[in-house]
JSON list of C-alpha atoms in Angstrom, two decimals:
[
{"chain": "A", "resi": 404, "resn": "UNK", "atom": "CA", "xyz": [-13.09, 4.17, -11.89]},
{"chain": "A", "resi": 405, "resn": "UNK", "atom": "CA", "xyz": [-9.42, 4.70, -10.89]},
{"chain": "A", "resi": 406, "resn": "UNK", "atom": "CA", "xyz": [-7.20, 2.91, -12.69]},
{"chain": "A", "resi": 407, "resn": "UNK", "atom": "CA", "xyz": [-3.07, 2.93, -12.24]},
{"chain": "A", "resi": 408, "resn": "UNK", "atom": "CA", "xyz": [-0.37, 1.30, -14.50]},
{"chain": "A", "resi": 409, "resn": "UNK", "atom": "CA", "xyz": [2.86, 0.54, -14.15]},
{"chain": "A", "resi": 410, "resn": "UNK", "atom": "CA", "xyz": [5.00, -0.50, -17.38]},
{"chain": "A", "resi": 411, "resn": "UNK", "atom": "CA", "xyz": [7.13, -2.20, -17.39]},
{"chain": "A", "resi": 412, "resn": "UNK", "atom": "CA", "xyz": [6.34, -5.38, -14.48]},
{"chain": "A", "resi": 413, "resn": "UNK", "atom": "CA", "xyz": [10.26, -5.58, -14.78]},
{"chain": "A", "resi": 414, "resn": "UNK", "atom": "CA", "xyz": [13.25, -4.07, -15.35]},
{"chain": "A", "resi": 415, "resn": "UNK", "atom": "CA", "xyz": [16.90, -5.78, -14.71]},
{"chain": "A", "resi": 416, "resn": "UNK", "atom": "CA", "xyz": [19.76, -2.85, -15.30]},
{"chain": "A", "resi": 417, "resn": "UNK", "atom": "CA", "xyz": [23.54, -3.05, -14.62]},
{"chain": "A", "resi": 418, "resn": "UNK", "atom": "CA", "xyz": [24.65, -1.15, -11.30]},
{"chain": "A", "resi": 419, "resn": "UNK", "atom": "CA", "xyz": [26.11, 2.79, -12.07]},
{"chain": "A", "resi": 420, "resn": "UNK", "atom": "CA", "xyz": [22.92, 3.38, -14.74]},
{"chain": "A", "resi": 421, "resn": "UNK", "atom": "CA", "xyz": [19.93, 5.47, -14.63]},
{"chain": "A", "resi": 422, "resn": "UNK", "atom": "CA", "xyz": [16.72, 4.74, -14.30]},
{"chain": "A", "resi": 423, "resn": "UNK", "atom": "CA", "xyz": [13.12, 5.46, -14.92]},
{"chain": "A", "resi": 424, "resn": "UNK", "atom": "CA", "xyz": [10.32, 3.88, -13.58]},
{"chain": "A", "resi": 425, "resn": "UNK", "atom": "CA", "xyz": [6.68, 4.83, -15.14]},
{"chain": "A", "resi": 426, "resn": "UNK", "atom": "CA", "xyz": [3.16, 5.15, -13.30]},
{"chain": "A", "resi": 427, "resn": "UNK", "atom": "CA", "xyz": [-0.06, 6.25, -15.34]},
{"chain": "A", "resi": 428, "resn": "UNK", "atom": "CA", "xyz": [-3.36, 6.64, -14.20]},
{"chain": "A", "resi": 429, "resn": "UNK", "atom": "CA", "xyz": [-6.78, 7.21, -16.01]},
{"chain": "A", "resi": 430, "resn": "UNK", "atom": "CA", "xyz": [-8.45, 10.25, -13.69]},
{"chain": "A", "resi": 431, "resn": "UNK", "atom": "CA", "xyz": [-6.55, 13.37, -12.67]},
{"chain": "A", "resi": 432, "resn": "UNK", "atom": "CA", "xyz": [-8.42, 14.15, -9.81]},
{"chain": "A", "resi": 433, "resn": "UNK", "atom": "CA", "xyz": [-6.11, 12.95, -7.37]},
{"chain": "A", "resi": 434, "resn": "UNK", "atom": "CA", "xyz": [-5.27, 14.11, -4.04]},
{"chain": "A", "resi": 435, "resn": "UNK", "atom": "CA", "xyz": [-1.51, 12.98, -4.14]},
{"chain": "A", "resi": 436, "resn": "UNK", "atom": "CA", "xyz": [0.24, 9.98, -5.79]},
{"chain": "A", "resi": 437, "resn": "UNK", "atom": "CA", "xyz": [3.01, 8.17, -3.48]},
{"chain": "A", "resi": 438, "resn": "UNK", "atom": "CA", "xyz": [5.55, 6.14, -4.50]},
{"chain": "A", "resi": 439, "resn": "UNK", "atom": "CA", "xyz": [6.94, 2.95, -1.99]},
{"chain": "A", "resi": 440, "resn": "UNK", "atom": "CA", "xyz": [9.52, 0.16, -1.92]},
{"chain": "A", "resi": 441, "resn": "UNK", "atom": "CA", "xyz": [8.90, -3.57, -1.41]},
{"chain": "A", "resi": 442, "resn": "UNK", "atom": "CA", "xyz": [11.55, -5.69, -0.31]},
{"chain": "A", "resi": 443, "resn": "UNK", "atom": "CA", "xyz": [10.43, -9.35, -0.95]},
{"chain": "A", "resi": 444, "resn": "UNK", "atom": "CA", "xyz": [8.27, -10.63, 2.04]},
{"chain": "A", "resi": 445, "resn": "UNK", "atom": "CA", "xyz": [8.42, -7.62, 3.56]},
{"chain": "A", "resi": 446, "resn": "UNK", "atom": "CA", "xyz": [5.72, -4.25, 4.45]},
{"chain": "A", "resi": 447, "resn": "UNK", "atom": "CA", "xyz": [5.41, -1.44, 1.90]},
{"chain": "A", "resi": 448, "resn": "UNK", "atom": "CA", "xyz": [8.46, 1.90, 2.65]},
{"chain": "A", "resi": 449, "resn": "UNK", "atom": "CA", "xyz": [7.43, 5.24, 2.01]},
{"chain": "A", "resi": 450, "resn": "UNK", "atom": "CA", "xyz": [9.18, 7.12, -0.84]},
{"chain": "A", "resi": 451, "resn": "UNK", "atom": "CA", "xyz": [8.17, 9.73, -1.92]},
{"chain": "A", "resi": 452, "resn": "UNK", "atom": "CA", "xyz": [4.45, 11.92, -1.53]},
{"chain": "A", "resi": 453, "resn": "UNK", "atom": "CA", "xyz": [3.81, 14.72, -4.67]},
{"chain": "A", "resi": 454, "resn": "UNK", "atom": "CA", "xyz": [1.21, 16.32, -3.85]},
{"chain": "A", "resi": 455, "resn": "UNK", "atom": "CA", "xyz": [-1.34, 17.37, -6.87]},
{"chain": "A", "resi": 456, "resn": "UNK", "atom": "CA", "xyz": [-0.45, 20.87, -7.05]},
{"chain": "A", "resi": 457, "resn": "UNK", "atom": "CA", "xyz": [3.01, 20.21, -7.37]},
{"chain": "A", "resi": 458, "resn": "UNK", "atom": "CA", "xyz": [5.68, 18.86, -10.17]},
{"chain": "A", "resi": 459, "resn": "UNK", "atom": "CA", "xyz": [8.25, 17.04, -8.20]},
{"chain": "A", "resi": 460, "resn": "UNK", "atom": "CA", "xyz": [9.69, 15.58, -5.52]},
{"chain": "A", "resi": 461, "resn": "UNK", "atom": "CA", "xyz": [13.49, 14.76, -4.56]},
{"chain": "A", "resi": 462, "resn": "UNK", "atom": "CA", "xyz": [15.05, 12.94, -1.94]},
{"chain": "A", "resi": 463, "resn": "UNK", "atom": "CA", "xyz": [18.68, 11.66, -2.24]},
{"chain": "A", "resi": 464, "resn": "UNK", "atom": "CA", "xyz": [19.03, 9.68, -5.80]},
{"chain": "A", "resi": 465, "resn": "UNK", "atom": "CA", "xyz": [15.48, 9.54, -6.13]},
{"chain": "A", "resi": 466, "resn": "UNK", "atom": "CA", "xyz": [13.42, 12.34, -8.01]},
{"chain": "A", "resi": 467, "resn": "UNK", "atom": "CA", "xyz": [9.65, 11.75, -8.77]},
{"chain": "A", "resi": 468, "resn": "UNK", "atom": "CA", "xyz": [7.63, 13.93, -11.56]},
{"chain": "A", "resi": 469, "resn": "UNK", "atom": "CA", "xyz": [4.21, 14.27, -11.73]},
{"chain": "A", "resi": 470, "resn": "UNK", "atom": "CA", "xyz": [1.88, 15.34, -14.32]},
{"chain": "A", "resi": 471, "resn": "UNK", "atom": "CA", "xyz": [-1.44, 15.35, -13.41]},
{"chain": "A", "resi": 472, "resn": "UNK", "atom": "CA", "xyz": [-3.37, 16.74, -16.63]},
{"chain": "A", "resi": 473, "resn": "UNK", "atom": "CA", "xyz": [-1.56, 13.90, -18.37]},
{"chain": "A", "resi": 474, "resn": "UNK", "atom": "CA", "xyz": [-2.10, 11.10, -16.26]},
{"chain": "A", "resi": 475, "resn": "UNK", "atom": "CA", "xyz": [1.60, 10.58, -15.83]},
{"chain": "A", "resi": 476, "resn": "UNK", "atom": "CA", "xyz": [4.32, 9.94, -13.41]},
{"chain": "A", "resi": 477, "resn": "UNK", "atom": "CA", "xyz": [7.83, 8.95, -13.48]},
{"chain": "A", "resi": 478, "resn": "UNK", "atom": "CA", "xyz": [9.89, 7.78, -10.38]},
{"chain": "A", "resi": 479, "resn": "UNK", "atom": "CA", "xyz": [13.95, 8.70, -11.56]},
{"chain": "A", "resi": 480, "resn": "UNK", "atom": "CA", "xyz": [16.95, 6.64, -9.66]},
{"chain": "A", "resi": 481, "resn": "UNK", "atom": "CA", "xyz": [20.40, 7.86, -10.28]},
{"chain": "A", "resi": 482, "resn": "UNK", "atom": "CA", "xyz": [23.34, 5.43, -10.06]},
{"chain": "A", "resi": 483, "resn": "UNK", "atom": "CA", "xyz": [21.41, 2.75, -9.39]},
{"chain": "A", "resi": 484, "resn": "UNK", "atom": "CA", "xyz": [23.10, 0.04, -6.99]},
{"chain": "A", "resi": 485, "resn": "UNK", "atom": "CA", "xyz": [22.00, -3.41, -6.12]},
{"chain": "A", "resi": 486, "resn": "UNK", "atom": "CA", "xyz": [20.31, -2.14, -2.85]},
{"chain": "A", "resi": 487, "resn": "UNK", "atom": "CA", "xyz": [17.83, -0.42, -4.83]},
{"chain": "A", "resi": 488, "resn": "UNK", "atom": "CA", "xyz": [16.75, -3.96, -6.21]},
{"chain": "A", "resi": 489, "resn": "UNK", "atom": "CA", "xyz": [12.97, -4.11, -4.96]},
{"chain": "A", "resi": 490, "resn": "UNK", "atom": "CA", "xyz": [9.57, -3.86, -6.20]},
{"chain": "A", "resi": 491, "resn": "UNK", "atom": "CA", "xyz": [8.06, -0.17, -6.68]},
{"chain": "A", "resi": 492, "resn": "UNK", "atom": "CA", "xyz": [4.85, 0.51, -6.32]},
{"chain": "A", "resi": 493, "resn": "UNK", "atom": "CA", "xyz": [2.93, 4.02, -7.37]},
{"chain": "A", "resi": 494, "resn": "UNK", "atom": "CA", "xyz": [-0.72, 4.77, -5.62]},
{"chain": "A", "resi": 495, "resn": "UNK", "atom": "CA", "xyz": [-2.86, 7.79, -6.23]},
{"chain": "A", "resi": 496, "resn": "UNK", "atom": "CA", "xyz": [-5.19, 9.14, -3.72]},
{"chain": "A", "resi": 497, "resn": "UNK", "atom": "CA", "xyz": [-8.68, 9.62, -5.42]},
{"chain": "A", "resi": 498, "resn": "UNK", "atom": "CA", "xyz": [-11.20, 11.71, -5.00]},
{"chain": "A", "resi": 499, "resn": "UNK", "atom": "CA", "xyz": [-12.82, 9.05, -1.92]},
{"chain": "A", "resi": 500, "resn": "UNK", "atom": "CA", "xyz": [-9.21, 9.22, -0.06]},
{"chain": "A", "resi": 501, "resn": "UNK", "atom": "CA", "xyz": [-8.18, 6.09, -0.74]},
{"chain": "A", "resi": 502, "resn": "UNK", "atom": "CA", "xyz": [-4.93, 4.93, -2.15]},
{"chain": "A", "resi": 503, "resn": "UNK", "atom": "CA", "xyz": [-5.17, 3.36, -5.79]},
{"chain": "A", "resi": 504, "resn": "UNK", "atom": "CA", "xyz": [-2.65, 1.07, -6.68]},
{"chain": "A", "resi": 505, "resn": "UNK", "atom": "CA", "xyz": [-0.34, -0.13, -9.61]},
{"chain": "A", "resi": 506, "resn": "UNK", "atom": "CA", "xyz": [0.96, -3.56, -9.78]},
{"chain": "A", "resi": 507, "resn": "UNK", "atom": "CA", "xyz": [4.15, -2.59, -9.58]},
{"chain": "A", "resi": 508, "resn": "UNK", "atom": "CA", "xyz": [7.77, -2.70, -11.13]},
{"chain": "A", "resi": 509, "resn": "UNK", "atom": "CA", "xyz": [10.34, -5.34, -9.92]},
{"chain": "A", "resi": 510, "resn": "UNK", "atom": "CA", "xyz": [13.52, -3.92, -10.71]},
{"chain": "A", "resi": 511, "resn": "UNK", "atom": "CA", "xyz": [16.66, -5.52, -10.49]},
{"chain": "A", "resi": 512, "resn": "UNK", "atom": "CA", "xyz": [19.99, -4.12, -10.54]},
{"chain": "A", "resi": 513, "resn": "UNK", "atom": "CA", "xyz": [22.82, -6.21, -11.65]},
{"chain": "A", "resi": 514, "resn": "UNK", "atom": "CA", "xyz": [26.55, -6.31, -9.98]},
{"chain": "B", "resi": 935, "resn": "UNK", "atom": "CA", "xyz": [8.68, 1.71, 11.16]},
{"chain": "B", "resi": 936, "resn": "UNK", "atom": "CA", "xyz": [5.64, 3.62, 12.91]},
{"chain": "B", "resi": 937, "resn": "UNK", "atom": "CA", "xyz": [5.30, 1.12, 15.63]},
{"chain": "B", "resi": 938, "resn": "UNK", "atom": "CA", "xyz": [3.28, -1.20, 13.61]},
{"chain": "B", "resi": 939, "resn": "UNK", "atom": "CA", "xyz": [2.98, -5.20, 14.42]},
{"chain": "B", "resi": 940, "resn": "UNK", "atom": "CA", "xyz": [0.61, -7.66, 12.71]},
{"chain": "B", "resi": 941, "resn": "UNK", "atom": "CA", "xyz": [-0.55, -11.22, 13.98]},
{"chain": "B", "resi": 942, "resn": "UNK", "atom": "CA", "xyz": [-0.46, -13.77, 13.46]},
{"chain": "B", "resi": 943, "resn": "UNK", "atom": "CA", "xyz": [2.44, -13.32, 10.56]},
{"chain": "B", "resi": 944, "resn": "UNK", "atom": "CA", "xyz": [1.60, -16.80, 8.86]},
{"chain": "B", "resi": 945, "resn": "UNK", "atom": "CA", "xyz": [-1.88, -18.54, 9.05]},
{"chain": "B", "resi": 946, "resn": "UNK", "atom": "CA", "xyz": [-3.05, -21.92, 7.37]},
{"chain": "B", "resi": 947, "resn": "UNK", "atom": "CA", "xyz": [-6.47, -22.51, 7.80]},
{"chain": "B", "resi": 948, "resn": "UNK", "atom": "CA", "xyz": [-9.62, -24.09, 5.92]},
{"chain": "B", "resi": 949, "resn": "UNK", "atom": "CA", "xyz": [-12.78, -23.56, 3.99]},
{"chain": "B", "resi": 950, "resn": "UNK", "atom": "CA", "xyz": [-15.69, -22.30, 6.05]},
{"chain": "B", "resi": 951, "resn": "UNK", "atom": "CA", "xyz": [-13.41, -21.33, 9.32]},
{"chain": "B", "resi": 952, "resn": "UNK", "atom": "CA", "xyz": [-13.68, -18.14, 11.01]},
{"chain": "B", "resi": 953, "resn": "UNK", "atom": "CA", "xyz": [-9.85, -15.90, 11.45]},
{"chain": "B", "resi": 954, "resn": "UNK", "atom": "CA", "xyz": [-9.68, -12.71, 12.89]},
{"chain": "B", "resi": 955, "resn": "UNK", "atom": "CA", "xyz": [-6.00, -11.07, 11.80]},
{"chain": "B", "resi": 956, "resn": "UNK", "atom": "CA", "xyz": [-4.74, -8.27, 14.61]},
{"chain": "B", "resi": 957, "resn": "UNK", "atom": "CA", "xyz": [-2.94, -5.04, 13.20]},
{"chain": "B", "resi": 958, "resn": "UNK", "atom": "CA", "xyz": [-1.66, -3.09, 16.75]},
{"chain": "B", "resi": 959, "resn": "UNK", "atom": "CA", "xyz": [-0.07, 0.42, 16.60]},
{"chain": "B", "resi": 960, "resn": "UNK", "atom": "CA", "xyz": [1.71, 2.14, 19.98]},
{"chain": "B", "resi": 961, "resn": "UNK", "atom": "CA", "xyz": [1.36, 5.68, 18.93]},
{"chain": "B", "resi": 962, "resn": "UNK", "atom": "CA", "xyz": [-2.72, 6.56, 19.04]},
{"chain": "B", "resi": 963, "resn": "UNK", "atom": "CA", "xyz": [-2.90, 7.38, 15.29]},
{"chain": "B", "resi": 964, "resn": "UNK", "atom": "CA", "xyz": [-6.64, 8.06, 13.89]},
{"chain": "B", "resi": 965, "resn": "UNK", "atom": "CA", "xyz": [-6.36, 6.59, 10.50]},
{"chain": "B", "resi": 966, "resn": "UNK", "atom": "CA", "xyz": [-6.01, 2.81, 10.19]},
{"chain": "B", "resi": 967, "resn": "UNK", "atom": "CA", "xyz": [-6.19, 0.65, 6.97]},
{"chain": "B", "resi": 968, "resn": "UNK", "atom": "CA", "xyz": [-6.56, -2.90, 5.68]},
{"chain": "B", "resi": 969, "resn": "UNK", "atom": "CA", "xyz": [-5.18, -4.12, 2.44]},
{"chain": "B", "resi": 970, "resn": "UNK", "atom": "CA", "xyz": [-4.64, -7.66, 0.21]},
{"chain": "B", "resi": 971, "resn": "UNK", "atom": "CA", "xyz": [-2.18, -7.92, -1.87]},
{"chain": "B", "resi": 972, "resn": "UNK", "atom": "CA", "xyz": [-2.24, -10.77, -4.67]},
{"chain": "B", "resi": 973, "resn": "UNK", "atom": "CA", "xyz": [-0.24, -11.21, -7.28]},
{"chain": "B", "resi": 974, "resn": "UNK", "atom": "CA", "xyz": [-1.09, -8.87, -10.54]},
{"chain": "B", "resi": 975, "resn": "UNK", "atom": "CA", "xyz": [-3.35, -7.05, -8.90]},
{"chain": "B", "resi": 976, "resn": "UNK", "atom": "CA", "xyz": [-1.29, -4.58, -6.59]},
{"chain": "B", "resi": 977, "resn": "UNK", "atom": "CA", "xyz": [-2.76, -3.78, -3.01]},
{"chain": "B", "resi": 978, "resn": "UNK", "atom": "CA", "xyz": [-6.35, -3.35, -2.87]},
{"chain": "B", "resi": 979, "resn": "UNK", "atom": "CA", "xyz": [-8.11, -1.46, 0.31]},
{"chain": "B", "resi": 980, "resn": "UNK", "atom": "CA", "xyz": [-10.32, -3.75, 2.31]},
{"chain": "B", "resi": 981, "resn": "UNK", "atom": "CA", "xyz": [-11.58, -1.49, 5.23]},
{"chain": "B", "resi": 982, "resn": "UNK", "atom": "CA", "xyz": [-10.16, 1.59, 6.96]},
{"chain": "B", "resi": 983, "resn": "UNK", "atom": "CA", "xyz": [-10.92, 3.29, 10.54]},
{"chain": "B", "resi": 984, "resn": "UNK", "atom": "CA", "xyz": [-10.77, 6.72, 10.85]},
{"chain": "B", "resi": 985, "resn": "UNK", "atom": "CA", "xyz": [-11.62, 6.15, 14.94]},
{"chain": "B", "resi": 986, "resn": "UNK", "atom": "CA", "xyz": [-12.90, 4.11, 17.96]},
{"chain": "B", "resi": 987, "resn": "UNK", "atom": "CA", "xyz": [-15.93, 2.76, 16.22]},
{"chain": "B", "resi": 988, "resn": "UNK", "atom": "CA", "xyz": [-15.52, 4.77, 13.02]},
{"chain": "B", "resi": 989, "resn": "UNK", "atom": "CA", "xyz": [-15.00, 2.55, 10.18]},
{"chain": "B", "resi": 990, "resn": "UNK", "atom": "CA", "xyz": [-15.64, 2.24, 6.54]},
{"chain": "B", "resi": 991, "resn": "UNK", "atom": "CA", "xyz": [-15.61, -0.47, 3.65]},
{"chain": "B", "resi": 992, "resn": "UNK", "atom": "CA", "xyz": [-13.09, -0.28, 0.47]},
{"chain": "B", "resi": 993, "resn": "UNK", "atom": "CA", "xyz": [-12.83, -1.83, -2.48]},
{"chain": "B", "resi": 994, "resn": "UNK", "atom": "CA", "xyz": [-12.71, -5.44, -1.63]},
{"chain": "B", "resi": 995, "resn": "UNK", "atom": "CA", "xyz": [-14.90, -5.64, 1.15]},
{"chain": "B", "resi": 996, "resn": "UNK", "atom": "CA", "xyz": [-16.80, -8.46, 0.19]},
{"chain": "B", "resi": 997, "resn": "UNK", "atom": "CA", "xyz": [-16.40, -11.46, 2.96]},
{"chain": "B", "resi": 998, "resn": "UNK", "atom": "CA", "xyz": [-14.81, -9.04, 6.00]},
{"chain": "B", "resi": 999, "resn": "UNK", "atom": "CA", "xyz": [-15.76, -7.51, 8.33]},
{"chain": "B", "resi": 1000, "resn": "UNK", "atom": "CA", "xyz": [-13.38, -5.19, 11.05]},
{"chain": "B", "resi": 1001, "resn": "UNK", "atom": "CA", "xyz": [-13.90, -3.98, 14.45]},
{"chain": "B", "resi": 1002, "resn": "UNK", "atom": "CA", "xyz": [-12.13, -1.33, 16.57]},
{"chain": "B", "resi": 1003, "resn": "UNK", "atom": "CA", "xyz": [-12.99, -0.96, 20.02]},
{"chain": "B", "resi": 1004, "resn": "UNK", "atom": "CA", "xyz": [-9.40, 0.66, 20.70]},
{"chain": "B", "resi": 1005, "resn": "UNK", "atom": "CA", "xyz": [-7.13, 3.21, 18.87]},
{"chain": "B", "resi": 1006, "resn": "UNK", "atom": "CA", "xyz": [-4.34, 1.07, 19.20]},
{"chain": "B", "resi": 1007, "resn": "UNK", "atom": "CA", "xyz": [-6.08, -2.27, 17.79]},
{"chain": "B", "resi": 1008, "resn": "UNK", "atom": "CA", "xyz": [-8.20, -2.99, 14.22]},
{"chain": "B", "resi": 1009, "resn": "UNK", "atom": "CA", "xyz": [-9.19, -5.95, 13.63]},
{"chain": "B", "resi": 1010, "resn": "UNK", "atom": "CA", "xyz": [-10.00, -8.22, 10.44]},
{"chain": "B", "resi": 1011, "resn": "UNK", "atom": "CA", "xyz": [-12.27, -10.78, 10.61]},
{"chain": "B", "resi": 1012, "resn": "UNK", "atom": "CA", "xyz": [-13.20, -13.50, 7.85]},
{"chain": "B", "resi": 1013, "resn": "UNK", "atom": "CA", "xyz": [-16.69, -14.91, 9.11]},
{"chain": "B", "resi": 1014, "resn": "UNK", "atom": "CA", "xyz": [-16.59, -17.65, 7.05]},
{"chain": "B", "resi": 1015, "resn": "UNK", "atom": "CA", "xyz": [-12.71, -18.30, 4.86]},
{"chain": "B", "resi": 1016, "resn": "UNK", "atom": "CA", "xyz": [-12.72, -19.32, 1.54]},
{"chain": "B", "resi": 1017, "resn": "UNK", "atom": "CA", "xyz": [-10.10, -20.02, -0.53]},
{"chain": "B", "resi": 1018, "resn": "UNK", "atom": "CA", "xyz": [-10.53, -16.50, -2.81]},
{"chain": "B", "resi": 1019, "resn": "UNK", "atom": "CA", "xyz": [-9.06, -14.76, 0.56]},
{"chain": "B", "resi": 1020, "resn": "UNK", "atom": "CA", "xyz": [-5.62, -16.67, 0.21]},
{"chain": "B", "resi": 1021, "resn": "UNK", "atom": "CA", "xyz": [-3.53, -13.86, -0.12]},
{"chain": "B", "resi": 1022, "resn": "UNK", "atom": "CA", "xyz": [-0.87, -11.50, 2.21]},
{"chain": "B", "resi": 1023, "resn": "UNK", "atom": "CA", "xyz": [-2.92, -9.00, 4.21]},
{"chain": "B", "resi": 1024, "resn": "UNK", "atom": "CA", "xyz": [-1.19, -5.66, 4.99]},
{"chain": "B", "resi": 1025, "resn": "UNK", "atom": "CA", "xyz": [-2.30, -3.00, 8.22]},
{"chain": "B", "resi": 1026, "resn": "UNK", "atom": "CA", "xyz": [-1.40, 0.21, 7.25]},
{"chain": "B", "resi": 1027, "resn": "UNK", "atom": "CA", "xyz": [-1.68, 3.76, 9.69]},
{"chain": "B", "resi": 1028, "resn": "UNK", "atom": "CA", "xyz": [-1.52, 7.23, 8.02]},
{"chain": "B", "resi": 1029, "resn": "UNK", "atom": "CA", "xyz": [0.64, 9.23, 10.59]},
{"chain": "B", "resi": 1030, "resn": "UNK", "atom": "CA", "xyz": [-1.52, 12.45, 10.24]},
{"chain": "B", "resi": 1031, "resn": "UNK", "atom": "CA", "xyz": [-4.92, 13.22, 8.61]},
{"chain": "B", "resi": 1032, "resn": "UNK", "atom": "CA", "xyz": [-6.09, 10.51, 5.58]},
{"chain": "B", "resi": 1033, "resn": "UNK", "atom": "CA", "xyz": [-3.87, 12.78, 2.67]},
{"chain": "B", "resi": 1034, "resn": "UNK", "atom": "CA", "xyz": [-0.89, 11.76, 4.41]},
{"chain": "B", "resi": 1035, "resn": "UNK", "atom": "CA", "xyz": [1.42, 9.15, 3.77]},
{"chain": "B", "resi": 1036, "resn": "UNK", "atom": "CA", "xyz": [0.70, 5.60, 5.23]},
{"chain": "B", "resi": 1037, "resn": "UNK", "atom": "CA", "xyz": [3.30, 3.18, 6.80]},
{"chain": "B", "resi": 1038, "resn": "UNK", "atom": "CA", "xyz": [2.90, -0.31, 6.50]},
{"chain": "B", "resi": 1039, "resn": "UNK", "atom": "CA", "xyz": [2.87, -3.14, 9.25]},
{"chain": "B", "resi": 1040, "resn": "UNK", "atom": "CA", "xyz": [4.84, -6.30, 8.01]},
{"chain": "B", "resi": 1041, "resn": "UNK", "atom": "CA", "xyz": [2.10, -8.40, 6.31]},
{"chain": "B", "resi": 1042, "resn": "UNK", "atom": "CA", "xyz": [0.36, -11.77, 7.49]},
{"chain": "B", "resi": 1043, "resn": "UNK", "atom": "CA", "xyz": [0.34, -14.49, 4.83]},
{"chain": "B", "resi": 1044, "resn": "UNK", "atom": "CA", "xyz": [-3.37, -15.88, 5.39]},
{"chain": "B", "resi": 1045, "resn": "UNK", "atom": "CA", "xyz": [-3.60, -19.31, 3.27]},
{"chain": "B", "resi": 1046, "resn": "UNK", "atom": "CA", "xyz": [-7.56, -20.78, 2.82]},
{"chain": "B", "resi": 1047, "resn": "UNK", "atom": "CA", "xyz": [-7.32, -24.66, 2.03]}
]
């Protein structure tokens, strides 16, 4: 069974720093993984979408690697500013086409 | 935002009642999802649609049951609430085929007493 991690639950940084967020999951046959934004009481926003055959995804300050044989991925956020403060959440696609979620990170970035 | 509403957005209810939760979408999109979401446990599928009549259990589906007699509605109905099935329920639509991305309605906080 699908299985997705996301270490650590939270993260507090000062604004200006880099980040990394980390996803892992236990079964590499994946169709995609996605990565979304959750404001508090609020829907789920669309990141980014890797898809399994490739490496990466960019889109403004936000860069996503994945590495499929190693269960890994890693959602990057340059020059982080309080905006960005939200929960992240990582899914994988499985083999059944349905999403597989992490827990998520709640990150918060610090004036 | 995909043109996604839920209702109702807040529901209080009790033990052994029947609620049906609405997830509407104004652009004819084939694929159409249900999720919870409780703390520590991420979003879990509960049912999906994949067309008028077409539909499919997840995960979770234990206690639900959906319905969709239109492409534009999908309904989730809890025969008989309990208080397990407190939680925030999300609609989701996937814009293309089910490999694309999905986009989120805004959530209904469903609370079983």
């Amino acid at each position: 069974k699908q299985e997705v991690t996301q270490i650590p639950a939270a993260l507090s940084v000062p604004e200006g720093e880099n980040l990394v967020l980390n996803c892992s999951f236990t079964d590499s046959a994946i169709y995609n993984l996605q990565w979304f934004r959750q404001d508090p009481g609020k829907g789920l926003t669309s990141l980014l979408l890797i898809q399994s055959s490739q490496r990466e995804q960019t889109s403004g300050r936000l860069n996503a690697s994945l590495d499929k044989s190693s269960g890994r991925s890693t959602l990057y956020i340059a020059a982080s500013q309080p905006g960005d403060s939200a929960t992240y959440l990582c899914a994988v696609l499985d083999s059944n086409y349905q999403l597989i979620w992490g827990a998520g990170t709640k990150l918060i970035i610090k004036p | 935002d995909a043109g996604i509403t839920q209702s109702p957005r807040h529901k209080v209810t009790e033990t052994g009642t029947p609620v049906t939760l609405r997830c509407h979408q104004t652009e004819n999109h084939r694929y159409m999802y249900w999720y919870r979401q409780d703390p520590g446990h991420g979003l879990r599928l509960i049912h999906y649609s994949y067309g008028v009549k077409d539909t499919d259990k997840g995960e979770v589906s234990d206690g639900y049951s959906v319905s969709r007699s239109k492409t534009e509605d999908f309904l989730l109905t809890l025969e008989s609430a309990t208080s397990s099935q407190t939680s925030v329920y999300f609609c989701a639509i996937s814009l293309g085929t089910d490999t694309d991305t999905q986009y989120f309605g805004p959530g209904t906080r469903l609370t079983v007493l």
